[in-house]
Each structure stands twice: as C-alpha cells, then as structure tokens.
PDB file of N, CA and C in Angstrom:
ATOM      1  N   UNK A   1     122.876  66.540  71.346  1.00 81.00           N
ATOM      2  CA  UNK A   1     121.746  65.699  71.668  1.00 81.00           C
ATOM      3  C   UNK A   1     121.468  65.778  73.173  1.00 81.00           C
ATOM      4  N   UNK A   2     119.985  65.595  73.805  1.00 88.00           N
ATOM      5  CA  UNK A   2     119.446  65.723  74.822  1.00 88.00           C
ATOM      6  C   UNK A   2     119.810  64.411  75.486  1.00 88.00           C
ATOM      7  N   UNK A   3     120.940  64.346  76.747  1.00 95.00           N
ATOM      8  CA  UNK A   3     120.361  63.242  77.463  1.00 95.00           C
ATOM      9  C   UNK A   3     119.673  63.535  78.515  1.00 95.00           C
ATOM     10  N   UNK A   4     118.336  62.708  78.657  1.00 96.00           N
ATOM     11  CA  UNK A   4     117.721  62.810  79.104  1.00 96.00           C
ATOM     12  C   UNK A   4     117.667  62.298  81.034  1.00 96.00           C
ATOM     13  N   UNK A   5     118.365  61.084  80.909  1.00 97.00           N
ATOM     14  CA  UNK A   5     118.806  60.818  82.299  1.00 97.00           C
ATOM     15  C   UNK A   5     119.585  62.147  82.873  1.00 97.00           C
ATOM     16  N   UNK A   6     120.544  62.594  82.112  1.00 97.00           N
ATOM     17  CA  UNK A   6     121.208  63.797  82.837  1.00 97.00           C
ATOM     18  C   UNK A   6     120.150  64.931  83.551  1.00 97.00           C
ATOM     19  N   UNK A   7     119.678  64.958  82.383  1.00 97.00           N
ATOM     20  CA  UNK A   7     118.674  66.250  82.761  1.00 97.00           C
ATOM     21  C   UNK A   7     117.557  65.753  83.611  1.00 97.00           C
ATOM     22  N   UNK A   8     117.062  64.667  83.827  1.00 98.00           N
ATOM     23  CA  UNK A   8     116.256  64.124  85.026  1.00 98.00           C
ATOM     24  C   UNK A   8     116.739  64.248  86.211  1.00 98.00           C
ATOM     25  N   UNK A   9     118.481  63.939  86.033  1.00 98.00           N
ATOM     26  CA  UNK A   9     118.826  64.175  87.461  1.00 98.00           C
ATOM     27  C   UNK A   9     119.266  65.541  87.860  1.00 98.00           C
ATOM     28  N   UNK A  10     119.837  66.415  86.728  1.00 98.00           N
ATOM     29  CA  UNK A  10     119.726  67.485  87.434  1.00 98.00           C
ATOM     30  C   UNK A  10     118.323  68.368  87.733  1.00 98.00           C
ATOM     31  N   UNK A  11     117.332  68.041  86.957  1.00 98.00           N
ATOM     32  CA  UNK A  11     116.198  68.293  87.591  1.00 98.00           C
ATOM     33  C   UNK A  11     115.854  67.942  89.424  1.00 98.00           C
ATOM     34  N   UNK A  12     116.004  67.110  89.077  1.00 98.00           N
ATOM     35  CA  UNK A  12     115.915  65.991  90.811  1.00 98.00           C
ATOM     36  C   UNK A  12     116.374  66.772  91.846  1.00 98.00           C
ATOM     37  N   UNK A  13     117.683  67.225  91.418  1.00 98.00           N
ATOM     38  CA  UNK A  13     119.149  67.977  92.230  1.00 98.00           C
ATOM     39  C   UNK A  13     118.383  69.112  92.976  1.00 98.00           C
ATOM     40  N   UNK A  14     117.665  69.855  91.598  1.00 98.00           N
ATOM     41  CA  UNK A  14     117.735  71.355  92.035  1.00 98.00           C
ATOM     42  C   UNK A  14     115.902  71.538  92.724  1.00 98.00           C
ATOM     43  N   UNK A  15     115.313  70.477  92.755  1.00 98.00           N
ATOM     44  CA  UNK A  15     113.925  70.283  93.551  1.00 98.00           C
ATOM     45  C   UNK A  15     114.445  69.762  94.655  1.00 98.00           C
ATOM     46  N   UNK A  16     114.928  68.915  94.895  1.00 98.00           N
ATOM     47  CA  UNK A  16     115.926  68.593  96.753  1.00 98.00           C
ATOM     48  C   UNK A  16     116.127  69.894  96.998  1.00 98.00           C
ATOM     49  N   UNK A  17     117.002  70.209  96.183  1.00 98.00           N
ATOM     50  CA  UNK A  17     117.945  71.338  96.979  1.00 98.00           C
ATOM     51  C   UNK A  17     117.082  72.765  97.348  1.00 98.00           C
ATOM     52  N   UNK A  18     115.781  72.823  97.042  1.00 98.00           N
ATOM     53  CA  UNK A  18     114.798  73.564  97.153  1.00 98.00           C
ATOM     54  C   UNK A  18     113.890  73.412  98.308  1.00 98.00           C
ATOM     55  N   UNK A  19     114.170  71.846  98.532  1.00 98.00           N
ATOM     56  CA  UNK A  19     113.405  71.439  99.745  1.00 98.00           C
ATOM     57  C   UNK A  19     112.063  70.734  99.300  1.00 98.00           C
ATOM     58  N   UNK A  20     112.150  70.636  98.399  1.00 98.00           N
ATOM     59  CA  UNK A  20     110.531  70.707  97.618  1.00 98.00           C
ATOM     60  C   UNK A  20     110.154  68.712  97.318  1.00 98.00           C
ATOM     61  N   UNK A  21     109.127  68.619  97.633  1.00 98.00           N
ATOM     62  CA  UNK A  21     108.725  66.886  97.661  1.00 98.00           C
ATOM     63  C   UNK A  21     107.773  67.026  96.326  1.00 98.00           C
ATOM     64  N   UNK A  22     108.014  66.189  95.161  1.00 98.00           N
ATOM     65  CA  UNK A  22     107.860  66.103  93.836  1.00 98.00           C
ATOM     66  C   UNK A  22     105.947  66.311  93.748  1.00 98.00           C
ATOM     67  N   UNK A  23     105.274  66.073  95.009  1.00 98.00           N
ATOM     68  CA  UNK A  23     104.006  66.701  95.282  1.00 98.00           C
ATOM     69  C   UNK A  23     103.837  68.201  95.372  1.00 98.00           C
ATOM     70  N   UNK A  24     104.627  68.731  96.040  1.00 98.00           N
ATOM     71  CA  UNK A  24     104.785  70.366  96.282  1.00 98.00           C
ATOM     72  C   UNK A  24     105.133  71.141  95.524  1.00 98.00           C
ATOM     73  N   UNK A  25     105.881  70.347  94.149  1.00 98.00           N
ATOM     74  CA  UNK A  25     106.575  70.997  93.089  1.00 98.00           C
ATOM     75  C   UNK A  25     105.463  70.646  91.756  1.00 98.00           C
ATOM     76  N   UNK A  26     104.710  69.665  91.715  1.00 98.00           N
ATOM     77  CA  UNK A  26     103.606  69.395  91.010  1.00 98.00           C
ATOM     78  C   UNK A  26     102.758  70.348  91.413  1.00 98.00           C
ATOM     79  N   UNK A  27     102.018  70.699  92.453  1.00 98.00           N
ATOM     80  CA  UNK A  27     101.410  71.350  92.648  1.00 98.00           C
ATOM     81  C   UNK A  27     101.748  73.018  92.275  1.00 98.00           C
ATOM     82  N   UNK A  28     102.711  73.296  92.560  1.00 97.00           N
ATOM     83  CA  UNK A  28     103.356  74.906  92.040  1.00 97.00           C
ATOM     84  C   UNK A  28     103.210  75.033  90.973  1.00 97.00           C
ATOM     85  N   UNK A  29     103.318  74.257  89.893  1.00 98.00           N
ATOM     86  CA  UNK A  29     103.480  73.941  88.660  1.00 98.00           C
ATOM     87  C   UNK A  29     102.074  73.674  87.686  1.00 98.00           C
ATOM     88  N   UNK A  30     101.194  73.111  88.364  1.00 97.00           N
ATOM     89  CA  UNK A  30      99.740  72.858  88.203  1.00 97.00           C
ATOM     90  C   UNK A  30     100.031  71.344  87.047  1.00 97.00           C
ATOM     91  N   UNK A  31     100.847  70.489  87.340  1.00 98.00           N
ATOM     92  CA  UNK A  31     100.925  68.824  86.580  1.00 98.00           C
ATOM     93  C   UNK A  31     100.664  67.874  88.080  1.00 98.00           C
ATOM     94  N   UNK A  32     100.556  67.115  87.252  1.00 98.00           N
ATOM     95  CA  UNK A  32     100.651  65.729  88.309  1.00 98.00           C
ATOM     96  C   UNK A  32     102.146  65.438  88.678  1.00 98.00           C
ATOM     97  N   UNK A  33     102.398  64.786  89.635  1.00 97.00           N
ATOM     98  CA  UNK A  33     103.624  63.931  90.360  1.00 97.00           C
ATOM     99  C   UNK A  33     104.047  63.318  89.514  1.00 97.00           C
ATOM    100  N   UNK A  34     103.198  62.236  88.954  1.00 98.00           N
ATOM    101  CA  UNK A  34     103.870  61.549  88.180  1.00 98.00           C
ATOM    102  C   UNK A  34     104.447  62.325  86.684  1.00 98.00           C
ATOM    103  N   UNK A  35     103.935  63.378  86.742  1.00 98.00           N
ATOM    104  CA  UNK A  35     104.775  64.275  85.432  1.00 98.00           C
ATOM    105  C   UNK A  35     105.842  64.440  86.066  1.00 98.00           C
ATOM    106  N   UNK A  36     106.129  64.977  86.815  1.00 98.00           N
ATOM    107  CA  UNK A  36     107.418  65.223  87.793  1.00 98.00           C
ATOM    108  C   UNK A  36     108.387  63.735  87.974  1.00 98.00           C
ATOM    109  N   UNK A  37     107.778  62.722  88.116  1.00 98.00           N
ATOM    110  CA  UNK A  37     108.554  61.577  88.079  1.00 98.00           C
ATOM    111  C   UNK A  37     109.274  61.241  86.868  1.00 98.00           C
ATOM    112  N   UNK A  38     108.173  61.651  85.760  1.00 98.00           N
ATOM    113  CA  UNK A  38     108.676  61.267  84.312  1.00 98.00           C
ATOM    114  C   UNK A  38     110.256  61.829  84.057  1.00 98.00           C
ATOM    115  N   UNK A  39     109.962  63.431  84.366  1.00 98.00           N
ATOM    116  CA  UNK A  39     110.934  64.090  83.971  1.00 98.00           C
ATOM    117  C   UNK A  39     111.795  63.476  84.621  1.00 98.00           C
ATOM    118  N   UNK A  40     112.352  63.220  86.125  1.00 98.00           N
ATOM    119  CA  UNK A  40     113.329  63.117  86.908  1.00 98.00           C
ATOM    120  C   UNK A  40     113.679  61.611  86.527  1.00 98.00           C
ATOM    121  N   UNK A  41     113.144  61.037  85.823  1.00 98.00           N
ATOM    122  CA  UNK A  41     113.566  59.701  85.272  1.00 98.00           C
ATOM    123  C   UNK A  41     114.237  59.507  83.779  1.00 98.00           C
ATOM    124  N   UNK A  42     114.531  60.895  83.636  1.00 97.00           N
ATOM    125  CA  UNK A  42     114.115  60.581  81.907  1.00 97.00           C
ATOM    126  C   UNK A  42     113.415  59.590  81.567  1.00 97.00           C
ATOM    127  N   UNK A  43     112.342  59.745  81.220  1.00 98.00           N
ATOM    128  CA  UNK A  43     111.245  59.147  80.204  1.00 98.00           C
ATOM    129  C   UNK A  43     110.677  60.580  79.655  1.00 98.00           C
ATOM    130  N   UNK A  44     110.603  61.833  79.752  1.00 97.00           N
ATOM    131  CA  UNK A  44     110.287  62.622  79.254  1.00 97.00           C
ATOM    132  C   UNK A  44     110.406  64.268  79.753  1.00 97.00           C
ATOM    133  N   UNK A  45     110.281  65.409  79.042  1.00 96.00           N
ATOM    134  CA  UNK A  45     110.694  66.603  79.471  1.00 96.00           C
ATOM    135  C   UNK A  45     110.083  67.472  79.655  1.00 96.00           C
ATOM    136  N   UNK A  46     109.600  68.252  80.729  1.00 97.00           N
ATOM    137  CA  UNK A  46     108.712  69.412  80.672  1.00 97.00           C
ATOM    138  C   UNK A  46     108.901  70.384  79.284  1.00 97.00           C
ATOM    139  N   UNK A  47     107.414  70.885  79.253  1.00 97.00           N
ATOM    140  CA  UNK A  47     107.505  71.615  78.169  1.00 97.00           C
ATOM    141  C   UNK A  47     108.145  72.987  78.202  1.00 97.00           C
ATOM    142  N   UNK A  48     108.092  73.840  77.335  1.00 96.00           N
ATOM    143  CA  UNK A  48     109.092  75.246  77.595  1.00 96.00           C
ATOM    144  C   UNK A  48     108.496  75.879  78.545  1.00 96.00           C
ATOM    145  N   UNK A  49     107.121  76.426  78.234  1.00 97.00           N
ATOM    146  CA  UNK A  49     106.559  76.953  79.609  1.00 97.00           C
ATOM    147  C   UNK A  49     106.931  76.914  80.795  1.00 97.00           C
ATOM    148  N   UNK A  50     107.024  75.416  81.156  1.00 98.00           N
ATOM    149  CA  UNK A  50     107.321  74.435  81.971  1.00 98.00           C
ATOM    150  C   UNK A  50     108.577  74.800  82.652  1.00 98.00           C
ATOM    151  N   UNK A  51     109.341  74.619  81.677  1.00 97.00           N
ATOM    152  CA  UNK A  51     110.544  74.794  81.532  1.00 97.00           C
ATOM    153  C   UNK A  51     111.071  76.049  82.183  1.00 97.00           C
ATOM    154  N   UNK A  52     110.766  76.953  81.654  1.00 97.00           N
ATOM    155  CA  UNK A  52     110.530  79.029  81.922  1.00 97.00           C
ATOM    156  C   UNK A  52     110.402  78.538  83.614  1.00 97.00           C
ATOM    157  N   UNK A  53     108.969  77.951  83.727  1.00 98.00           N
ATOM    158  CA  UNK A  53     108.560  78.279  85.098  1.00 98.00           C
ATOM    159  C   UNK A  53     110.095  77.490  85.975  1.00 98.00           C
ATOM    160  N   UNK A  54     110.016  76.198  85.907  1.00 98.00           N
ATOM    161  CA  UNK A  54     111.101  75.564  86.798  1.00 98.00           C
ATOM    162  C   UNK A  54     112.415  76.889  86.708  1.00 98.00           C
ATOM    163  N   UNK A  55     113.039  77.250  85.567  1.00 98.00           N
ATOM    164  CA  UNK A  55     114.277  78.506  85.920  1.00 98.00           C
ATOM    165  C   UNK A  55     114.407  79.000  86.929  1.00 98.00           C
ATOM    166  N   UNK A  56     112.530  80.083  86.497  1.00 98.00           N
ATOM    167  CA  UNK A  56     112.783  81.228  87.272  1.00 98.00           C
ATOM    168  C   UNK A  56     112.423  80.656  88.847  1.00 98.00           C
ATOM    169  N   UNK A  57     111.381  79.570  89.406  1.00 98.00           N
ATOM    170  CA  UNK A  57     111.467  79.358  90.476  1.00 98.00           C
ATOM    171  C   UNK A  57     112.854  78.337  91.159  1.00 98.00           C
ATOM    172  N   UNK A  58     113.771  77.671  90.134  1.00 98.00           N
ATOM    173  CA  UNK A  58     114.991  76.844  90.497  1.00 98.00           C
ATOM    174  C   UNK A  58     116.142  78.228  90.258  1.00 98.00           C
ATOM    175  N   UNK A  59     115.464  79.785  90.599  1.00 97.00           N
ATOM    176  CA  UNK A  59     116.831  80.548  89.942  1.00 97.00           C
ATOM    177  C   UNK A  59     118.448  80.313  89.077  1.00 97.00           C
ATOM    178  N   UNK A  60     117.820  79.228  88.025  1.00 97.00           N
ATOM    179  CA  UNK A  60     119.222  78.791  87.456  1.00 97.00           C
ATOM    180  C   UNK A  60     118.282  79.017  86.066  1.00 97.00           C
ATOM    181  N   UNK A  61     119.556  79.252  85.541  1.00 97.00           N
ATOM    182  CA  UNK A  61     119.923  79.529  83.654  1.00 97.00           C
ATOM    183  C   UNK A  61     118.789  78.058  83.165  1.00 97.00           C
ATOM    184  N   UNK A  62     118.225  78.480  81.915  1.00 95.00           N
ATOM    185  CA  UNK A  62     117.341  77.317  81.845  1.00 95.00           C
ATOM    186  C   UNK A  62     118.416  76.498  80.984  1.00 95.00           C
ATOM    187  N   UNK A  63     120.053  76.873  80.438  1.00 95.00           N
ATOM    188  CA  UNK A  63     120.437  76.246  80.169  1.00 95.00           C
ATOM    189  C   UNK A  63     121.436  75.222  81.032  1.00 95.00           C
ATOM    190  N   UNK A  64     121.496  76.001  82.293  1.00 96.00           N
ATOM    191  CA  UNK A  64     121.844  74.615  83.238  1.00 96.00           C
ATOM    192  C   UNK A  64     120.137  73.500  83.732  1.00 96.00           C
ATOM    193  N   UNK A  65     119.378  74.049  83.284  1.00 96.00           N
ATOM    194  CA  UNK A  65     118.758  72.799  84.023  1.00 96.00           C
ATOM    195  C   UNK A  65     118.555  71.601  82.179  1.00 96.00           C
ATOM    196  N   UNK A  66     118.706  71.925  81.191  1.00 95.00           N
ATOM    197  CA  UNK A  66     119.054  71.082  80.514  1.00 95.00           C
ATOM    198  C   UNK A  66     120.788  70.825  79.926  1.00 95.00           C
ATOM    199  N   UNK A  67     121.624  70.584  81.022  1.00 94.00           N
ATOM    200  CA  UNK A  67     123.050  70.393  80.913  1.00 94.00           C
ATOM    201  C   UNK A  67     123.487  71.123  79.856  1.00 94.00           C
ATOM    202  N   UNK A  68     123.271  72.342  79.592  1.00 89.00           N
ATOM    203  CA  UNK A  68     123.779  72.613  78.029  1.00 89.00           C
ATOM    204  C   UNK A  68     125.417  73.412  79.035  1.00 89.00           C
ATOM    205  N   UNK A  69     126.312  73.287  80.291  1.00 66.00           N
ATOM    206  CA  UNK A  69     126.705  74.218  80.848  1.00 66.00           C
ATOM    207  C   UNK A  69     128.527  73.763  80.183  1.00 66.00           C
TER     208      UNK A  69
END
C-alpha cells in the first residue's frame, strides 16, 4: 500500500535538494503550486506522466520517489 505522507516527503526531499521553490518546479512541469503542495502533503499523487517527468528531472528510480526502495 501507498503511503502517501512518505511519498510527499520524499517528494519534498528531492525538490530542496534540487534547489527548486515548489513555483519553479510547477512551472517545469506545466501544474499549479498548489498541485505541488498536494503531492508534498499527501493529499494526492502526480500522475505517471508526471511521475516519468519528476524521475528523469529528480535523476532517481521512479521507484525511489514512491518509497518502493
């Protein structure tokens, strides 16, 4: 099962650690901030696309950015 707080925060982790302000990473992405908030809160999860894109620009396994590690 997906927890979702986990995966909000390692979302969170690997956009800091990028340097990136949840505006700059919305924008790369073409969503709103507050989509970006959702996720990093768990209340909800980017879609796969989504998903694909954050990997290849967070260069990590898309199964570390949903804790599967």
């Amino acid at each position: 099962m997906l927890d979702l707080i986990k995966i909000g925060e390692t979302l969170k982790t690997y956009r800091i650690n990028k340097g990136l302000s949840q505006e700059a990473l919305a924008d790369k992405l073409f969503v709103s901030h507050q989509a970006i908030s959702r996720w990093e809160t768990g209340k909800s999860l980017p879609n796969l696309e989504t998903l694909a894109a954050l990997s290849k620009l967070y260069e990590a396994p898309l199964e570390s950015l949903l804790c599967f590690d």
